[in-house]
Amino acid sequence: MESHNTKYSNPTDEDYNINQDQAIVTRRIQRLSLHLHPISVPPVFSDNLQLLTCTGRAKINVNAENLSEYMRGKHRDIQERVYEYFNARPDLQTPLEITKDAHRELCMRQLMGLVREAGIRPFKYVVEDPAKYFAILEAVGSVDMSLGIKMGVQYSLWGGSVLNLGTKKHKDKYFEGIDNMEYPGCFAMTELHHGSNVQGLQTVATFDPFRDEFIIDTPNDGAIKWWIGNAAVHGKFATVFAKLMLPTHDTKGVSDMGVHAFIVPIRDMKTHEALPGIEIHDCGHKVGLNGVDNGALKFRSVRIPRDNLLNRFGGVSRDGKYTSSLPSINKRFAATLGELVGGRVGLAYSSVGVLKIAVTIAVRYSLLRQQFGPPKQPEISILDYQSQQHKLMPMLASTYAFHFATSHLVEKYSEMKRSHDEELVGDVHTLSAGLKAYVTSYTAKSLSTCREACGGHGYAAVNRFGSLRNDHDIFQTFEGDNTVLLQQVAAYLLKQYKEKFQGGTLTVTWNYLRESMNTYLSQPNPVTSRWEGEDHLRNPNFQLDAFRYRTSRLLQSVAVRLRKHSKTLGSFGAWNRCLNHLLTLAESHIESVILAKFIEAVRSCPDASSQAALKLVCDLYALDRIWNDIGTYRNVDYVAPNKAKAIHKLSEYLSFQVKNIARELVDGFELPDHVTRAPIGTQVAKEAYSQYTQYAGF
């Protein structure tokens, strides 16, 4: 296999406009050549992108400082303030062994200290500058994940519901108290019997026109609000989601206007006792996040003023008339939930932060730890073993890929909050659902892999894998169960597919579907399916085409299956029959988006050494994913057997190459020791064991 020691250049638009006649002639020569000599023939690309390959198998020289500068977000300064504040306050650092009740009180003191002592006020950034808010959230979550979630409940959920679902009167009344923590609050959506199916919530809010009030009721135990963060101990208010019931003059007596949000005081501002008609209980000890006080709320004829209805999308007048700018219950419900996607954006972004910490600890330890070696020679680092590289290097590549993808999501979300563009709202809703589901699932699995990769020492609580794994695990469930979110992605893809064939326009994010339906669904080219040259396999065009081809095949085939099964099973039965297919489709699409954003980030990198490193990592991410689903590509003859073997061989070699710069790559995350807080993952390797033994008392 030939290689060329050339750098990955930064192309311009003109680079892609190669003379068409020359391209046609070149392709014909390649096809003839392959038929005459059925061996690997390096292709000529449709662009003149020069690829970094591995001539001489030399290690790339990476300037970790330059790489960090490129990776660094524009809000790194406020993250440093968070890190420095908690590093200077040992009394606010979470100890290894702490009871549930003590952890909850510490978590509250941490949040109060951040806001009142450190002067970091996240609330105003929720709408004004979401990227800054998410940067604070990531930093706070690295101090203690419980603290990150508690902050998210206060500002993103409770505060965000007031800002996003309320009107000026609500902001004027509650903003300052939420901002300075005088009004700690909750987000009471989930019920004992209903979580993902929000339209099925049973709590009711009935309007009383005689007293100009709403009456909040829990009609049965299944409607008890459950898992409500901040409710068990600290919350004084709750945004309660309930069905709005209006009295009518017909035989029904009341009219159901759908789920709305209401501000309900739950504790006395002075005594902190539960208010009349409100029953509060503790959900108890959890698998993780025990610094968050999750509670259950039950309402018995609790009266609140009519003004406590968060009425941005629908209101009730003094005489009991309902008004809304949106024509139906479904439209109002969609608008309401659409304003709450910030929670998913935050979870996806924070999950990458958790993955960075875990992979940093695991890689540093794997470089430090030595075990076995050739006869009569020194022991070698465990990261020199192919099996360890296989566990950790694709994970390191994925961490970089997720970093760029979630940064793009935050940018899109911020743009959506500024512009309120309808197309952008749909894009962000689907992208946030897909990335939240995909990234949190991947991180959850990776935390166990990191623990295993660090052997017995990975099992020590002080080295953090256990607490990271337990605290992060619920990320797969709250703010939307991952399986449900992936179905939303699949449904949106099918909607776009249908509109394409009805002559509609596709939004920018989905443009590739138009091309894929016209191009990728044709029979695979028997010539290119056999190309196995390194330059070809490392060409971003090949990689992205492969990802998108798979998505397009999955989309077309599931559309055909749904049409077929709906005739006998109905639409719901057909969807359930094809559910696993739909989930695979959604994951495939999200992987395509992640790769596209990674390729863009590589092309945009101004520093040559950092760009070379990122190109290597991007290639590993792409080829490892292709190899993991090689059966799909083989089944449709997109990849011939010889090419499949070449992909596997190259992905293993790229893991080895990434191993050679693994230290610089994890240093690129800029996580100081007081953030990683794991002795075996310390930056100064020679100090790792001495720090570790100190915890045991030596």
mmCIF file of C-alpha atoms in Angstrom, residues 41-222:
data_model
loop_
_atom_site.group_PDB
_atom_site.id
_atom_site.type_symbol
_atom_site.label_atom_id
_atom_site.label_comp_id
_atom_site.label_asym_id
_atom_site.label_seq_id
_atom_site.Cartn_x
_atom_site.Cartn_y
_atom_site.Cartn_z
ATOM 1 C CA VAL A 41 -5.723 1.305 -7.792
ATOM 2 C CA PRO A 42 -5.570 4.631 -5.965
ATOM 3 C CA PRO A 43 -8.432 6.849 -7.137
ATOM 4 C CA VAL A 44 -8.294 10.417 -8.306
ATOM 5 C CA PHE A 45 -10.532 12.455 -6.021
ATOM 6 C CA SER A 46 -13.240 14.821 -7.127
ATOM 7 C CA ASP A 47 -11.334 17.460 -5.198
ATOM 8 C CA ASN A 48 -7.627 18.058 -4.903
ATOM 9 C CA LEU A 49 -7.576 17.560 -1.168
ATOM 10 C CA GLN A 50 -4.199 16.209 -0.179
ATOM 11 C CA LEU A 51 -4.338 13.679 2.572
ATOM 12 C CA LEU A 52 -2.049 13.099 5.441
ATOM 13 C CA THR A 53 -0.947 9.476 5.396
ATOM 14 C CA CYS A 54 1.630 7.489 7.223
ATOM 15 C CA THR A 55 4.820 7.354 5.199
ATOM 16 C CA GLY A 56 7.721 6.257 7.337
ATOM 17 C CA ARG A 57 5.179 5.440 10.030
ATOM 18 C CA ALA A 58 6.548 8.439 11.906
ATOM 19 C CA LYS A 59 4.744 9.967 14.856
ATOM 20 C CA ILE A 60 3.017 13.254 14.089
ATOM 21 C CA ASN A 61 4.459 16.132 16.084
ATOM 22 C CA VAL A 62 1.527 17.745 17.855
ATOM 23 C CA ASN A 63 1.679 21.074 19.614
ATOM 24 C CA ALA A 64 -0.764 20.425 22.463
ATOM 25 C CA GLU A 65 -1.032 24.159 23.203
ATOM 26 C CA ASN A 66 -2.100 24.951 19.631
ATOM 27 C CA LEU A 67 -4.519 22.022 19.646
ATOM 28 C CA SER A 68 -6.025 23.223 22.945
ATOM 29 C CA GLU A 69 -6.412 26.709 21.544
ATOM 30 C CA TYR A 70 -8.392 25.350 18.587
ATOM 31 C CA MET A 71 -10.542 23.128 20.803
ATOM 32 C CA ARG A 72 -11.088 25.854 23.368
ATOM 33 C CA GLY A 73 -14.497 27.463 23.321
ATOM 34 C CA LYS A 74 -14.902 31.220 23.474
ATOM 35 C CA HIS A 75 -16.147 30.908 27.063
ATOM 36 C CA ARG A 76 -13.143 29.118 28.529
ATOM 37 C CA ASP A 77 -12.509 32.120 30.810
ATOM 38 C CA ILE A 78 -15.721 31.646 32.789
ATOM 39 C CA GLN A 79 -15.035 27.900 33.048
ATOM 40 C CA GLU A 80 -11.632 28.761 34.565
ATOM 41 C CA ARG A 81 -13.419 30.950 37.114
ATOM 42 C CA VAL A 82 -15.602 27.995 38.110
ATOM 43 C CA TYR A 83 -12.594 25.669 38.418
ATOM 44 C CA GLU A 84 -10.562 28.209 40.409
ATOM 45 C CA TYR A 85 -13.406 29.003 42.805
ATOM 46 C CA PHE A 86 -13.969 25.387 43.806
ATOM 47 C CA ASN A 87 -10.252 24.563 43.849
ATOM 48 C CA ALA A 88 -9.790 27.358 46.385
ATOM 49 C CA ARG A 89 -12.669 26.075 48.535
ATOM 50 C CA PRO A 90 -11.851 22.593 49.892
ATOM 51 C CA ASP A 91 -14.946 22.846 52.107
ATOM 52 C CA LEU A 92 -17.110 22.853 48.957
ATOM 53 C CA GLN A 93 -15.453 19.845 47.326
ATOM 54 C CA THR A 94 -17.507 16.645 47.434
ATOM 55 C CA PRO A 95 -15.779 13.959 49.539
ATOM 56 C CA LEU A 96 -15.604 10.331 48.435
ATOM 57 C CA GLU A 97 -17.796 9.113 51.279
ATOM 58 C CA ILE A 98 -20.859 11.221 51.992
ATOM 59 C CA THR A 99 -24.426 10.466 53.051
ATOM 60 C CA LYS A 100 -27.396 11.318 50.878
ATOM 61 C CA ASP A 101 -28.609 14.107 53.171
ATOM 62 C CA ALA A 102 -25.147 15.621 53.612
ATOM 63 C CA HIS A 103 -24.569 15.498 49.841
ATOM 64 C CA ARG A 104 -27.824 17.370 49.228
ATOM 65 C CA GLU A 105 -26.916 20.127 51.664
ATOM 66 C CA LEU A 106 -23.389 20.385 50.235
ATOM 67 C CA CYS A 107 -24.814 20.602 46.713
ATOM 68 C CA MET A 108 -27.042 23.502 47.742
ATOM 69 C CA ARG A 109 -24.109 25.282 49.415
ATOM 70 C CA GLN A 110 -22.023 24.752 46.266
ATOM 71 C CA LEU A 111 -24.694 26.360 44.089
ATOM 72 C CA MET A 112 -25.248 29.245 46.514
ATOM 73 C CA GLY A 113 -21.484 29.814 46.701
ATOM 74 C CA LEU A 114 -21.153 29.846 42.925
ATOM 75 C CA VAL A 115 -23.921 32.432 42.570
ATOM 76 C CA ARG A 116 -23.425 34.623 45.628
ATOM 77 C CA GLU A 117 -19.697 34.370 46.388
ATOM 78 C CA ALA A 118 -18.097 33.673 43.014
ATOM 79 C CA GLY A 119 -20.574 36.030 41.370
ATOM 80 C CA ILE A 120 -21.318 33.639 38.506
ATOM 81 C CA ARG A 121 -24.971 34.175 37.588
ATOM 82 C CA PRO A 122 -25.938 31.623 34.915
ATOM 83 C CA PHE A 123 -29.628 32.534 34.610
ATOM 84 C CA LYS A 124 -29.341 35.536 32.305
ATOM 85 C CA TYR A 125 -27.376 33.455 29.801
ATOM 86 C CA VAL A 126 -30.158 30.848 29.415
ATOM 87 C CA VAL A 127 -31.770 33.020 26.739
ATOM 88 C CA GLU A 128 -29.200 35.802 26.116
ATOM 89 C CA ASP A 129 -26.142 33.618 25.457
ATOM 90 C CA PRO A 130 -26.918 29.867 25.639
ATOM 91 C CA ALA A 131 -23.347 28.926 24.631
ATOM 92 C CA LYS A 132 -22.029 30.668 27.751
ATOM 93 C CA TYR A 133 -24.662 28.977 29.904
ATOM 94 C CA PHE A 134 -23.721 25.528 28.584
ATOM 95 C CA ALA A 135 -20.013 26.278 29.152
ATOM 96 C CA ILE A 136 -20.768 27.074 32.816
ATOM 97 C CA LEU A 137 -22.905 23.928 33.059
ATOM 98 C CA GLU A 138 -20.075 21.745 31.723
ATOM 99 C CA ALA A 139 -17.575 23.221 34.200
ATOM 100 C CA VAL A 140 -19.969 22.937 37.148
ATOM 101 C CA GLY A 141 -20.783 19.329 36.217
ATOM 102 C CA SER A 142 -17.092 18.435 36.303
ATOM 103 C CA VAL A 143 -16.944 19.662 39.925
ATOM 104 C CA ASP A 144 -19.852 17.399 40.907
ATOM 105 C CA MET A 145 -22.413 16.027 38.455
ATOM 106 C CA SER A 146 -25.128 16.458 41.096
ATOM 107 C CA LEU A 147 -24.274 20.148 41.206
ATOM 108 C CA GLY A 148 -24.550 20.382 37.417
ATOM 109 C CA ILE A 149 -28.003 18.776 37.480
ATOM 110 C CA LYS A 150 -29.179 20.919 40.400
ATOM 111 C CA MET A 151 -28.057 24.037 38.554
ATOM 112 C CA GLY A 152 -29.843 22.788 35.428
ATOM 113 C CA VAL A 153 -33.073 22.236 37.363
ATOM 114 C CA GLN A 154 -32.921 25.735 38.878
ATOM 115 C CA TYR A 155 -32.002 27.711 35.786
ATOM 116 C CA SER A 156 -32.695 25.666 32.656
ATOM 117 C CA LEU A 157 -35.876 23.880 33.761
ATOM 118 C CA TRP A 158 -37.600 25.929 36.461
ATOM 119 C CA GLY A 159 -36.137 29.242 35.310
ATOM 120 C CA GLY A 160 -36.239 28.317 31.635
ATOM 121 C CA SER A 161 -39.921 27.439 31.832
ATOM 122 C CA VAL A 162 -40.682 30.905 33.237
ATOM 123 C CA LEU A 163 -38.610 32.622 30.528
ATOM 124 C CA ASN A 164 -39.699 30.463 27.599
ATOM 125 C CA LEU A 165 -43.322 29.641 28.423
ATOM 126 C CA GLY A 166 -44.272 32.761 30.364
ATOM 127 C CA THR A 167 -44.789 36.375 29.348
ATOM 128 C CA LYS A 168 -43.367 39.697 30.566
ATOM 129 C CA LYS A 169 -45.396 39.705 33.795
ATOM 130 C CA HIS A 170 -43.839 36.393 34.828
ATOM 131 C CA LYS A 171 -40.298 37.469 33.999
ATOM 132 C CA ASP A 172 -40.741 40.738 35.883
ATOM 133 C CA LYS A 173 -42.041 38.935 38.964
ATOM 134 C CA TYR A 174 -39.713 35.930 39.152
ATOM 135 C CA PHE A 175 -36.456 36.685 37.313
ATOM 136 C CA GLU A 176 -34.479 38.226 40.169
ATOM 137 C CA GLY A 177 -35.546 35.608 42.737
ATOM 138 C CA ILE A 178 -34.626 32.732 40.431
ATOM 139 C CA ASP A 179 -31.325 34.392 39.513
ATOM 140 C CA ASN A 180 -30.146 34.988 43.097
ATOM 141 C CA MET A 181 -31.484 31.673 44.451
ATOM 142 C CA GLU A 182 -34.159 33.256 46.677
ATOM 143 C CA TYR A 183 -36.727 31.311 44.624
ATOM 144 C CA PRO A 184 -35.381 27.765 44.342
ATOM 145 C CA GLY A 185 -37.773 25.816 42.168
ATOM 146 C CA CYS A 186 -38.725 22.593 40.435
ATOM 147 C CA PHE A 187 -39.933 21.368 37.068
ATOM 148 C CA ALA A 188 -42.916 19.106 37.740
ATOM 149 C CA MET A 189 -43.667 17.295 34.512
ATOM 150 C CA THR A 190 -43.057 13.557 35.050
ATOM 151 C CA GLU A 191 -45.754 11.527 36.834
ATOM 152 C CA LEU A 192 -45.711 8.075 38.395
ATOM 153 C CA HIS A 193 -47.591 6.617 35.398
ATOM 154 C CA HIS A 194 -46.352 8.934 32.646
ATOM 155 C CA GLY A 195 -42.877 10.086 31.642
ATOM 156 C CA SER A 196 -42.186 10.205 27.918
ATOM 157 C CA ASN A 197 -45.873 10.487 26.992
ATOM 158 C CA VAL A 198 -46.365 14.057 28.201
ATOM 159 C CA GLN A 199 -49.744 14.385 26.481
ATOM 160 C CA GLY A 200 -50.942 11.558 28.700
ATOM 161 C CA LEU A 201 -50.342 13.502 31.955
ATOM 162 C CA GLN A 202 -53.299 13.285 34.353
ATOM 163 C CA THR A 203 -52.772 16.205 36.757
ATOM 164 C CA VAL A 204 -55.563 18.730 36.171
ATOM 165 C CA ALA A 205 -55.836 22.510 36.526
ATOM 166 C CA THR A 206 -59.510 23.519 36.523
ATOM 167 C CA PHE A 207 -60.428 27.197 36.133
ATOM 168 C CA ASP A 208 -62.790 28.650 38.737
ATOM 169 C CA PRO A 209 -64.350 31.773 37.129
ATOM 170 C CA PHE A 210 -65.988 32.862 40.399
ATOM 171 C CA ARG A 211 -62.659 33.260 42.215
ATOM 172 C CA ASP A 212 -60.456 33.863 39.144
ATOM 173 C CA GLU A 213 -58.216 30.940 40.145
ATOM 174 C CA PHE A 214 -56.997 27.590 38.909
ATOM 175 C CA ILE A 215 -57.455 24.535 41.119
ATOM 176 C CA ILE A 216 -54.590 22.030 40.827
ATOM 177 C CA ASP A 217 -55.525 18.419 41.574
ATOM 178 C CA THR A 218 -53.864 15.011 41.515
ATOM 179 C CA PRO A 219 -56.841 12.824 40.514
ATOM 180 C CA ASN A 220 -55.197 9.482 41.352
ATOM 181 C CA ASP A 221 -51.892 8.087 42.615
ATOM 182 C CA GLY A 222 -50.714 7.483 39.056
#
